[in-house]
Short mmCIF file of C-alpha atoms and ligand atoms in Angstrom, two decimals:
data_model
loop_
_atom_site.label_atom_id
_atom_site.label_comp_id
_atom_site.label_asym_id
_atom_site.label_seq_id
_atom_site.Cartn_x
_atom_site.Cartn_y
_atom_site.Cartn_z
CA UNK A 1 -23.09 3.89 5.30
CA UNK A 2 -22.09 3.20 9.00
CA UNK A 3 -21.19 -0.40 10.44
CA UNK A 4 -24.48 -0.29 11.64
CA UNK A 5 -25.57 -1.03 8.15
CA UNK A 6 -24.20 -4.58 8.78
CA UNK A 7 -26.17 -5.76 11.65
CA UNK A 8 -22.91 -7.71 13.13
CA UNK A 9 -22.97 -9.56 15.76
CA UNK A 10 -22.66 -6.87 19.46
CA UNK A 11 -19.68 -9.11 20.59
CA UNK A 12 -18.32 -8.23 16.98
CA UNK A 13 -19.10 -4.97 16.78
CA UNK A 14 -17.74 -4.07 20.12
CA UNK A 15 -14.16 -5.18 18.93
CA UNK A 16 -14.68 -3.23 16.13
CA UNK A 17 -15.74 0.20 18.15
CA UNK A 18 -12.70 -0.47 20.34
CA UNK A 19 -10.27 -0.60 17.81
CA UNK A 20 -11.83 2.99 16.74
CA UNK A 21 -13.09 1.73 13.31
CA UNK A 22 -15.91 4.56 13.53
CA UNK A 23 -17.27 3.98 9.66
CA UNK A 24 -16.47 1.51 6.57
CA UNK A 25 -14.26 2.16 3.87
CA UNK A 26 -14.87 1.90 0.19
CA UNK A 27 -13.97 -1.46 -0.01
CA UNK A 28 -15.56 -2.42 3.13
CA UNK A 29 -18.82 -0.83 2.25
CA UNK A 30 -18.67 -2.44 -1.03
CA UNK A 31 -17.42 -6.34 -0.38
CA UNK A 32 -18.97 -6.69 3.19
CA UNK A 33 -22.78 -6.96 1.66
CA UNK A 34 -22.23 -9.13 -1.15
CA UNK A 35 -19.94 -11.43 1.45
CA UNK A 36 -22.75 -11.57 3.42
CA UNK A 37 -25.01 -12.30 0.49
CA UNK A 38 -22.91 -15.49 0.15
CA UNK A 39 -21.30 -14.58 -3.14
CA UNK A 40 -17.74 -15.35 -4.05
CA UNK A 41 -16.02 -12.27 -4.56
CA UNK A 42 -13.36 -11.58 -6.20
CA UNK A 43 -11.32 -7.76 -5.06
CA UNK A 44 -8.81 -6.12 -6.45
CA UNK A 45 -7.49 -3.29 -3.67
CA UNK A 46 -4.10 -2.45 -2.62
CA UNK A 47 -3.19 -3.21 0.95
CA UNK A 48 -4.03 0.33 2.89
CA UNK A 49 -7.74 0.68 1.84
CA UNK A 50 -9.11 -1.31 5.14
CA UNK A 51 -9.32 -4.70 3.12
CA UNK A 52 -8.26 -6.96 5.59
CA UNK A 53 -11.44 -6.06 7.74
CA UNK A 54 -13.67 -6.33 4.18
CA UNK A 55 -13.09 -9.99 4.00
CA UNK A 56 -12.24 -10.44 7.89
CA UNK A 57 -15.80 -8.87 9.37
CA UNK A 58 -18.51 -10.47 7.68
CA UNK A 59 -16.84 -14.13 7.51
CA UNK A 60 -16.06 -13.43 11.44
CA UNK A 61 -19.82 -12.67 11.98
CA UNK A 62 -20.54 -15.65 9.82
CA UNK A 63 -18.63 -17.79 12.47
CA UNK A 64 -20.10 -15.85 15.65
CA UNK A 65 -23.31 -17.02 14.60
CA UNK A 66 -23.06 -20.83 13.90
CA UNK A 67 -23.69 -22.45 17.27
CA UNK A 68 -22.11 -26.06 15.28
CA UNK A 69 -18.84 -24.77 14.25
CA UNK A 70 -16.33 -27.29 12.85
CA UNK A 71 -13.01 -28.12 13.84
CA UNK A 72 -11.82 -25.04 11.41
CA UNK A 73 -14.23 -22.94 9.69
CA UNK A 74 -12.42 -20.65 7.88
CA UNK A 75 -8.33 -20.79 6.07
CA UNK A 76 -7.48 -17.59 5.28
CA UNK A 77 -4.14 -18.14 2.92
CA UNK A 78 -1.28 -15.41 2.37
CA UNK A 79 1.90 -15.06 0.55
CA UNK A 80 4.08 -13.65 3.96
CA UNK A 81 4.65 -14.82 7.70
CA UNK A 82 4.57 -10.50 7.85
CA UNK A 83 1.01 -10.09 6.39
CA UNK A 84 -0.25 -13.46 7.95
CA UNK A 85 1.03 -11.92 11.56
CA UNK A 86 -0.63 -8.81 10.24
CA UNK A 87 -4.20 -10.48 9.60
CA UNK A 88 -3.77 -12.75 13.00
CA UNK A 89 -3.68 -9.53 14.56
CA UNK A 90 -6.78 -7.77 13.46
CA UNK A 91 -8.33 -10.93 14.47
CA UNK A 92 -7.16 -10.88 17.58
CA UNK A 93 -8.37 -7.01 18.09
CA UNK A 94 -11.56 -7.27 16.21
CA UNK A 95 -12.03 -10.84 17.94
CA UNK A 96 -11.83 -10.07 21.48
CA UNK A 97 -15.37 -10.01 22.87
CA UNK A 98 -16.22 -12.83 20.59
CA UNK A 99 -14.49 -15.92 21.90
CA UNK A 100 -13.41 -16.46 18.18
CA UNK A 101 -9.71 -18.06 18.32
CA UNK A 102 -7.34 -18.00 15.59
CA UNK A 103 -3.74 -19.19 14.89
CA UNK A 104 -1.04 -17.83 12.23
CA UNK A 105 1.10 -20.75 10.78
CA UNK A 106 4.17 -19.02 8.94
CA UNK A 107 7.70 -20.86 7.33
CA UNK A 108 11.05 -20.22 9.56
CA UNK A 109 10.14 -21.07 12.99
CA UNK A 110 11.58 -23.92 15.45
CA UNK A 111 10.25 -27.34 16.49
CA UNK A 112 8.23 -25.42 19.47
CA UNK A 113 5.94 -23.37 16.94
CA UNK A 114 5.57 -26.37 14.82
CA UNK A 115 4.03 -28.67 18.16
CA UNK A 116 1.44 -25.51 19.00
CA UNK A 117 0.06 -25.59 15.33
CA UNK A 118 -0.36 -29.15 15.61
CA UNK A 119 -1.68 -29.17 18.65
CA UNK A 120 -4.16 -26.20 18.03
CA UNK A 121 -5.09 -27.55 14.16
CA UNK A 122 -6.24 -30.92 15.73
CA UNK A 123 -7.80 -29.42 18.51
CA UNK A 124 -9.85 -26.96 16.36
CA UNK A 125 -9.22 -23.27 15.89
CA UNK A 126 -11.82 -21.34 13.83
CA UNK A 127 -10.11 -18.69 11.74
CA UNK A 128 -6.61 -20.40 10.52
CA UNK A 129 -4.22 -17.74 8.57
CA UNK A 130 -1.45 -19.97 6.95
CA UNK A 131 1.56 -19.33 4.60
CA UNK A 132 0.40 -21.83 1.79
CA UNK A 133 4.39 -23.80 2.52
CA UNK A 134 4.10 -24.16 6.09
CA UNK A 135 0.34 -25.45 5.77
CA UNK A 136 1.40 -28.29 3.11
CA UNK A 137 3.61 -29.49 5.31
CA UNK A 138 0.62 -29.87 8.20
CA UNK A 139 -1.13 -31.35 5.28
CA UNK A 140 1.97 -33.88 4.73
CA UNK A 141 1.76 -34.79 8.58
CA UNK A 142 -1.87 -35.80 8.31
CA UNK A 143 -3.21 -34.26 11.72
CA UNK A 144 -4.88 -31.18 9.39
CA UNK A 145 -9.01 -31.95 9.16
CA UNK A 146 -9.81 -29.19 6.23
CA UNK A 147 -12.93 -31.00 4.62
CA UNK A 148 -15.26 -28.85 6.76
CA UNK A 149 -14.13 -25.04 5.76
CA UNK A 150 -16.83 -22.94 4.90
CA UNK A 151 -14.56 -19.72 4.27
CA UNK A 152 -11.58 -20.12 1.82
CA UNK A 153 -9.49 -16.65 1.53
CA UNK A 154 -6.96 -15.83 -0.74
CA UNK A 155 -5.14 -12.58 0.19
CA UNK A 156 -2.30 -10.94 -2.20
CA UNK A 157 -3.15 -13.61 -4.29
CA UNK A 158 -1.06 -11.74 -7.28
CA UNK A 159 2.36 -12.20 -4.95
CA UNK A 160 1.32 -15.89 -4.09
CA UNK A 161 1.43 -16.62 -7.60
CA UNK A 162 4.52 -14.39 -8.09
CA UNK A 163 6.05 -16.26 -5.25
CA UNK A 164 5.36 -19.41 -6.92
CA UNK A 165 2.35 -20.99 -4.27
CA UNK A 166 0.03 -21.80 -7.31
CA UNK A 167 0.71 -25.72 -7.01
CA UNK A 168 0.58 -25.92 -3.16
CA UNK A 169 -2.93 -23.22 -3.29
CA UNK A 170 -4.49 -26.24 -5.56
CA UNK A 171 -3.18 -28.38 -3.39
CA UNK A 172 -4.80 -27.03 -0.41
CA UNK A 173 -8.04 -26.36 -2.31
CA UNK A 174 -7.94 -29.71 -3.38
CA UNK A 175 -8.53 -30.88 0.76
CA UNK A 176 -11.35 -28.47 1.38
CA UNK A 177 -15.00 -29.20 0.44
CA UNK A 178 -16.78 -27.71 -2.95
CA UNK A 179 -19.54 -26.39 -1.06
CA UNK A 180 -17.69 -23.36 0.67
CA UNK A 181 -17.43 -19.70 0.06
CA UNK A 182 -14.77 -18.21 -1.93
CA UNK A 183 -12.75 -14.89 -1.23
CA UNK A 184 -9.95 -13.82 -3.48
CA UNK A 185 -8.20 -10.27 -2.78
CA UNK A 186 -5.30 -9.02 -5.23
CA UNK A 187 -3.19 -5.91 -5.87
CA UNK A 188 -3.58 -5.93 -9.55
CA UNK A 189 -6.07 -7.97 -11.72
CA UNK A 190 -3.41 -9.51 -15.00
CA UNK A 191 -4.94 -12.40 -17.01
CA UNK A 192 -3.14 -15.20 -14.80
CA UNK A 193 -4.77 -14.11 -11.99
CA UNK A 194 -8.35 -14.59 -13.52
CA UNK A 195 -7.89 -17.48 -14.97
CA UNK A 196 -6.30 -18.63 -11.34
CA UNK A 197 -9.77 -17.40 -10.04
CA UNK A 198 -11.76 -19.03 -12.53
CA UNK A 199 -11.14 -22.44 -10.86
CA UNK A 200 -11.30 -21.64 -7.60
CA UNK A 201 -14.56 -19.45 -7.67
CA UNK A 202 -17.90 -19.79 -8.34
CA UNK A 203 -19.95 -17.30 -10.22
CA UNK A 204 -18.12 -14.47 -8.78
CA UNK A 205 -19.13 -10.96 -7.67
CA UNK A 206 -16.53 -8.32 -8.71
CA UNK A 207 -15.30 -5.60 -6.92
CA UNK A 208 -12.72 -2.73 -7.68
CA UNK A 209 -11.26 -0.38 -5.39
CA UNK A 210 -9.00 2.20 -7.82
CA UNK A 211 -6.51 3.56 -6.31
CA UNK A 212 -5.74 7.07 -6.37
CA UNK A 213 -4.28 8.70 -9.69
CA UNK A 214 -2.98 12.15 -10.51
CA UNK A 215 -4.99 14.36 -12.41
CA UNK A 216 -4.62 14.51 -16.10
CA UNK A 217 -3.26 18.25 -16.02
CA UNK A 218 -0.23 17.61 -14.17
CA UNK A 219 2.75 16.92 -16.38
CA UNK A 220 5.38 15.06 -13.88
CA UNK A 221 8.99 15.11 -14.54
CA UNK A 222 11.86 13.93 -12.46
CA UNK A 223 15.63 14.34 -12.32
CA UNK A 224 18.26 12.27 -11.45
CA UNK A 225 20.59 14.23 -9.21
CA UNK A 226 22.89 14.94 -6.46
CA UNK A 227 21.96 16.27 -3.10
CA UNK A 228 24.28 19.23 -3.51
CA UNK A 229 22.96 19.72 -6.94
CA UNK A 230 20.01 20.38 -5.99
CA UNK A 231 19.76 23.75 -4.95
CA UNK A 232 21.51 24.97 -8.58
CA UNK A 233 18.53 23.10 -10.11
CA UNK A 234 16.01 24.72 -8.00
CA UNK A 235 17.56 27.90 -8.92
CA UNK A 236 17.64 26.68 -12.81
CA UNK A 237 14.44 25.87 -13.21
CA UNK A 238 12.96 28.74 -11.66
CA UNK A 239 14.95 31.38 -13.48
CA UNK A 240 14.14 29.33 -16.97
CA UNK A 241 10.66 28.79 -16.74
CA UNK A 242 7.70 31.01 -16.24
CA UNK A 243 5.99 29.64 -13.07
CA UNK A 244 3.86 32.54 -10.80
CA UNK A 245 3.17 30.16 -7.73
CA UNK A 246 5.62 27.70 -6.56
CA UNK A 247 5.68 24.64 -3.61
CA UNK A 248 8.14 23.35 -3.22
CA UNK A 249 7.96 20.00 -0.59
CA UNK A 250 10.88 18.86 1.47
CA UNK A 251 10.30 15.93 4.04
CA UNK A 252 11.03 17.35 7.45
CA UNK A 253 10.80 20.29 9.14
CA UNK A 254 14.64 20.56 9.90
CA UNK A 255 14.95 20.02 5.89
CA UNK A 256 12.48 22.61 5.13
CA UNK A 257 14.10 25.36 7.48
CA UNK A 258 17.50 24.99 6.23
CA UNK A 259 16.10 24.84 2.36
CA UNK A 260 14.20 28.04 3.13
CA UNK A 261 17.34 29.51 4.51
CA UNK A 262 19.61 28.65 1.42
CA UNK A 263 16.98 29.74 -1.16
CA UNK A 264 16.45 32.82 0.53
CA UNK A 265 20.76 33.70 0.80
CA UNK A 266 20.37 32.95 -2.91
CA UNK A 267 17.81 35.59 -3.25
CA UNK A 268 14.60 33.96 -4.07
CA UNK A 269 11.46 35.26 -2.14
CA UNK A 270 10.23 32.12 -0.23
CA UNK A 271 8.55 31.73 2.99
CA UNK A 272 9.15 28.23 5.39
CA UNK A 273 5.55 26.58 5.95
CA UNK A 274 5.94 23.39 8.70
CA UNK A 275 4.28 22.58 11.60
CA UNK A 276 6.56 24.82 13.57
CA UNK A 277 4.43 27.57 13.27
CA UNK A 278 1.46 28.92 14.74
CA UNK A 279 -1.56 28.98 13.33
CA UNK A 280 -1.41 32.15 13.01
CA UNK A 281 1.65 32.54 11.22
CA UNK A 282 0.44 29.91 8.91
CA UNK A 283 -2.26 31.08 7.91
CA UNK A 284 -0.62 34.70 7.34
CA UNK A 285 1.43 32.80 4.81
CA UNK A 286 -1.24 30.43 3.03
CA UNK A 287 -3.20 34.12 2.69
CA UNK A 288 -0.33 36.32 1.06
CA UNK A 289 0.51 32.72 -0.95
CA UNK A 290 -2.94 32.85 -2.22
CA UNK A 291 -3.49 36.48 -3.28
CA UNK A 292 0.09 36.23 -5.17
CA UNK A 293 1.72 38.45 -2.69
CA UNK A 294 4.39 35.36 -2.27
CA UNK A 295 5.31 33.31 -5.27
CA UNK A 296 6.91 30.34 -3.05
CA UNK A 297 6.13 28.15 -0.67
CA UNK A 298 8.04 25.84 0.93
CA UNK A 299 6.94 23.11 3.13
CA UNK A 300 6.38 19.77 4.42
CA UNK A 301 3.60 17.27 3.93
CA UNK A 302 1.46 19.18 6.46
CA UNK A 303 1.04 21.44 2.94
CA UNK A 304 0.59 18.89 0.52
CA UNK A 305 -3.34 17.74 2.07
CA UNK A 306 -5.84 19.91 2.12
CA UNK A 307 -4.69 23.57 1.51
CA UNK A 308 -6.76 24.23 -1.81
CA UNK A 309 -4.98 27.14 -3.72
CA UNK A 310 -5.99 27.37 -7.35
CA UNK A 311 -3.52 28.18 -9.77
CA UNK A 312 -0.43 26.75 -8.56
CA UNK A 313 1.79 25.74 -11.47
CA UNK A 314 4.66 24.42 -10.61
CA UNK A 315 5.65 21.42 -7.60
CA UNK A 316 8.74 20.46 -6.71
CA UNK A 317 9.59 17.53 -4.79
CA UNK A 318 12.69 18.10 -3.46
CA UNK A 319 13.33 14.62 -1.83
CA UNK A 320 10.95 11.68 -3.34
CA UNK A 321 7.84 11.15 -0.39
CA UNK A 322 8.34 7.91 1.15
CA UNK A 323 4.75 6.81 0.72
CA UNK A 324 3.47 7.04 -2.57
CA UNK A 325 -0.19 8.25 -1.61
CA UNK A 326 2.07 11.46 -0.93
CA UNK A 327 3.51 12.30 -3.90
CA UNK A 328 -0.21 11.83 -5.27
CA UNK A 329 -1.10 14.40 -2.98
CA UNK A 330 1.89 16.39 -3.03
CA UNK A 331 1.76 16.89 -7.20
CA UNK A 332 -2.18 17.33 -6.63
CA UNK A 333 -1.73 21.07 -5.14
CA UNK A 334 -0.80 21.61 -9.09
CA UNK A 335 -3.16 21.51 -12.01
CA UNK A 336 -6.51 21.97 -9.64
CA UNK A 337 -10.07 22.56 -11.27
CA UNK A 338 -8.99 21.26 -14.62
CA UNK A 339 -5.94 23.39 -15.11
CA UNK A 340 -2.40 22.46 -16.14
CA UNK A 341 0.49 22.61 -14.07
CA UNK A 342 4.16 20.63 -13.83
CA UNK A 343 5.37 18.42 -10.72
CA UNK A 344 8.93 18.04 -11.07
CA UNK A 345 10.79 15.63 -8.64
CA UNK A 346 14.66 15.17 -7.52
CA UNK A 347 15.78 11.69 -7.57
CA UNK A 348 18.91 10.75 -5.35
CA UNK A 349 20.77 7.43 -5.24
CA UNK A 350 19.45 6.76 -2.12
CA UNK A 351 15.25 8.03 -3.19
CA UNK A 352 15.73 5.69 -6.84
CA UNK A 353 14.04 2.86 -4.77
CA UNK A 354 11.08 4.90 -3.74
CA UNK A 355 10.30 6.53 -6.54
CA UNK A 356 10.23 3.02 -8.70
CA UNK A 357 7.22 2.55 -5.93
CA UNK A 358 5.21 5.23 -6.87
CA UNK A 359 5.57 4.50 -10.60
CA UNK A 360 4.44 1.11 -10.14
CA UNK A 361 1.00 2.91 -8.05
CA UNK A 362 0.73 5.46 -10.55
CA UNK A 363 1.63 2.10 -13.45
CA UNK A 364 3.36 4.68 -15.24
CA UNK A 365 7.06 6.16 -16.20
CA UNK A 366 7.30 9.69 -15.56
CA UNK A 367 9.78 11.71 -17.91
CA UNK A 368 13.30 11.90 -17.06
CA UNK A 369 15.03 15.14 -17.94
CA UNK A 370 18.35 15.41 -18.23
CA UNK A 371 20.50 17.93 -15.87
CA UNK A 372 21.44 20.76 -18.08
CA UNK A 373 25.07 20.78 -18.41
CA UNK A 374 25.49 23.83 -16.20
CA UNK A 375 24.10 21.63 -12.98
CA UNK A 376 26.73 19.03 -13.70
CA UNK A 377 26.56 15.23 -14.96
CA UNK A 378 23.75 12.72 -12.88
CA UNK A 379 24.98 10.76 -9.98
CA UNK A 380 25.39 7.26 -11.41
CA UNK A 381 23.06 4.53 -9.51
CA UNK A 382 25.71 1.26 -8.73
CA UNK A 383 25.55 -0.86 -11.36
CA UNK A 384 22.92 -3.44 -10.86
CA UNK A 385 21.24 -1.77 -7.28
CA UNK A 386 17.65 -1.49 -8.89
CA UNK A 387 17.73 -5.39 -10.41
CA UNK A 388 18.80 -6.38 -7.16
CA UNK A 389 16.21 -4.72 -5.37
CA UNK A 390 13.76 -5.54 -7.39
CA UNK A 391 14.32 -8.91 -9.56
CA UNK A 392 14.75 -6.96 -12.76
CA UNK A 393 17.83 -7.99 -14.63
CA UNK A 394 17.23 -7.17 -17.88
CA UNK A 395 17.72 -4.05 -20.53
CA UNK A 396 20.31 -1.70 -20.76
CA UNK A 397 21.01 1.61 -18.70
CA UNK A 398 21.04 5.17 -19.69
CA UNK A 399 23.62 7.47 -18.36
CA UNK A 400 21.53 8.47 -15.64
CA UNK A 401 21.79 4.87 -14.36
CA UNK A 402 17.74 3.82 -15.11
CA UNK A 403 16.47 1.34 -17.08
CA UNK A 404 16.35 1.78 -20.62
CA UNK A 405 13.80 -1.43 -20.60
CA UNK A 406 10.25 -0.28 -21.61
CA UNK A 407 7.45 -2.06 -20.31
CA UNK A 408 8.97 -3.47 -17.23
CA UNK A 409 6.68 -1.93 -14.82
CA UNK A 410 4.92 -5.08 -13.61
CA UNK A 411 8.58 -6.53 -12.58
CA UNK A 412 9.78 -4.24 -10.60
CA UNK A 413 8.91 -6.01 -6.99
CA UNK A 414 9.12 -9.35 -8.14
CA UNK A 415 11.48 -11.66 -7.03
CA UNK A 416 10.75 -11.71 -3.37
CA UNK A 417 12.01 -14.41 -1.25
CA UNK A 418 9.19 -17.83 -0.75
CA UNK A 419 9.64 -18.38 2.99
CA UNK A 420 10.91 -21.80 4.04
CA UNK A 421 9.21 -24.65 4.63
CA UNK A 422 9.06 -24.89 8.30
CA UNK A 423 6.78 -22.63 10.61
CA UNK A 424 5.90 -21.32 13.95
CA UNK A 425 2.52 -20.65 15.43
CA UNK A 426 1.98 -16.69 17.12
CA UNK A 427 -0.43 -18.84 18.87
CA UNK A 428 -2.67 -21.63 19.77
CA UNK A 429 -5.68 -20.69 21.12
P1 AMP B 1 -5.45 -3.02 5.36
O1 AMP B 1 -5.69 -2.40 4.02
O2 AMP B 1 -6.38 -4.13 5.64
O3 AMP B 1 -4.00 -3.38 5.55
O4 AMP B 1 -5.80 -1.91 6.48
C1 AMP B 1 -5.07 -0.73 6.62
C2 AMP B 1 -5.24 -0.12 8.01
O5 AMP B 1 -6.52 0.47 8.13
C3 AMP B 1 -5.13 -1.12 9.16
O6 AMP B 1 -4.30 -0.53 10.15
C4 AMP B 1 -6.53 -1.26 9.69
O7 AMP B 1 -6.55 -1.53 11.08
C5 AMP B 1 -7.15 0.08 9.38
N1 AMP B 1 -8.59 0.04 9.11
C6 AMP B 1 -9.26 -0.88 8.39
N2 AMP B 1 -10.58 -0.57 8.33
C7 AMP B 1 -10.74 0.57 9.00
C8 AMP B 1 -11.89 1.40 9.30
N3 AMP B 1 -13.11 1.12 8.84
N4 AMP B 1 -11.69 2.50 10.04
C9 AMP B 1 -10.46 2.80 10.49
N5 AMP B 1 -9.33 2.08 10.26
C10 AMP B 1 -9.48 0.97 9.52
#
């Protein structure tokens, strides 16, 4: 499928080429026909899988088109003055040839930004992307004219509700007409959610973009430890278990290069893989690390996508990957074409954060193992630092300073501030 598919609008589909969007994504491909088709949708897709531009193309197009647009056609609602920024802006790009204007109306800004949103909401402005607080109070001031919206979108609607919008998002809804189409994009897909959706949609079409998940053969471990432990695990766990071809992923080059140096003064037969190297020399190594005349690799991420060596049984993760589609990819060099293998990952105070994020992807725990005694204790994580991060605050602690809570996975990145009540425009248009 190409964007061709669509038949947008030129003006539309030259902001679109310029931005270098060459072909849909999954979620584009899937969300932009039945949009189009007029159906309510409702999406569940993470934020990275192009769904912005799933919901913000075809409704755009919609809007090119109508030669009798109202004062505002579309109210595209989010939970952030961040994300709404973020969605003004792809407007903005995707926008630019079309003479489509657009305003972002966020909590926090100064009497300035609150005249410009007036000023541009009772003007007219065709796409408006509004906190649901800051829009209220618009609402309050009675210079907002929503009763002609034909596009109602709901973006991260799982945070709005976490963030406690659901009374002002019925309030809002309550101002705009029945007849309109209905949009509603979410992270995850609990019962609240639904039954949210159920009154604000109408016969829905359902879409589901899954996000990536390890393969079944990998069994993932992590350990809670000390940089300076680290290199006595390494040692530890290679000596204790059985593994014939080893990566082992550090985050930068400088990292890699000094690990390579240490393992090899410790007498371990590794070769350095980073972007350092010439081609050459990297694929010298990738070829003895595939016929088993090297046992271990290690390297940065420019390893962990794409080289495709069967048999690999063992990852380690020296530092946690900052994005969690990494560590997917990272533990996927293991346990390839249906075969087993172990990712194991090292945990310092400072990765404890990240790692919580890609067990909340991944929606699972992955077994902790404790240091064997040799190694030394666990650092202990500050009492409290994880709740406070992430609004947990309840269940006990083990000694390696996680959770002992089961089933808290869904409340890890609650608790995030509701912005205040006042607002400032990016711009009036
Ligand atoms: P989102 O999931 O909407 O936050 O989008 C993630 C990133 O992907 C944004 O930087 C978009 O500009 C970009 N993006 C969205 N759709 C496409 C596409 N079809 N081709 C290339 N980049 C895209």
């Amino acid at each position: 499928m190409t964007f061709n598919d669509f038949n947008f609008d030129e003006r539309l589909f030259e902001g679109l080429s310029s931005m270098g969007y060459r072909e849909p994504t999954p979620i584009q491909a899937q969300t932009i026909p039945l949009i189009q088709a007029h159906h309510d949708l409702i999406a569940c897709a993470q934020t990275g899988t192009g769904k912005t531009a799933s919901y913000l193309l075809p409704v755009m197009d919609a809007i090119c088109r109508n030669e009798n647009r109202p004062t505002i056609s579309a109210l595209i609602l989010a939970p952030t003055r961040e994300l709404a920024v973020q969605i003004d802006q792809q407007v903005e790009g995707m926008a630019y040839f079309t003479g489509l204007s657009s305003i972002a109306i966020y909590g926090g800004g100064d009497g300035i930004g609150y005249e410009q949103q007036r000023k541009a909401l009772r003007e007219g402005v065709d796409i408006v992307i509004a906190t649901p607080g800051r829009l209220i109070a618009h609402i309050s001031s009675g210079i907002v004219r929503l009763g002609e919206i034909q596009y109602l979108v709901l973006d991260e609607a799982d945070r709005m509700l976490d963030m406690g919008f659901k009374d002002d998002i019925l309030r809002i809804v309550g101002q705009l007409p029945e007849k309109r189409q209905t949009l509603l994009f979410s992270a995850t897909m609990p019962p609240k959610i639904r039954s949210f959706a159920s009154k604000l949609l109408q016969n829905p079409e359902q879409v589901n973009i899954a996000i990536s998940q390890p393969a079944a053969g990998i069994l993932q471990q992590c350990y809670r430890v000390a940089d300076e432990q680290k290199n006595a695990l390494i040692l530890h766990i290679l000596k204790n278990g059985s593994y014939n071809s080893i990566i082992i992923f550090a985050s930068t080059k400088e990292s890699v290069k000094k690990l390579d140096r240490e393992l090899r003064a410790a007498g371990l037969k590794v070769k350095p893989f980073h972007s350092d190297l010439t081609q050459d020399e990297r694929e010298q190594i990738l070829l003895s690390f595939k016929n088993r005349q090297l046992s271990t690799l290690v390297g940065t991420d420019v390893l962990s996508r794409g080289i495709d060596v069967e048999g690999i049984d063992l990852v380690v993760n020296y530092n946690v990957p900052l994005d969690p589609e990494d560590y997917i990819h990272r533990i996927g060099r293991t346990a390839r074409a249906e075969k087993t293998g172990t990712a194991v990952t090292f945990i310092n105070n400072k990765d404890a954060r990240k790692f919580l994020a890609i067990e909340r992807m991944m929606e699972r725990k992955v077994d902790l193992v404790p240091l064997p005694p040799e190694i030394g204790e666990s650092p202990i994580l500050a009492e409290g630092a994880l709740e406070r991060e992430h609004g947990r605050g309840e269940g006990g602690r083990d000694h390696h300073g996680r959770s002992n809570n089961a089933g808290h996975k869904k409340r890890f990145f609650k608790g995030k501030k509701r912005p205040s009540g006042s607002g400032n425009a990016t711009k009036a248009s």
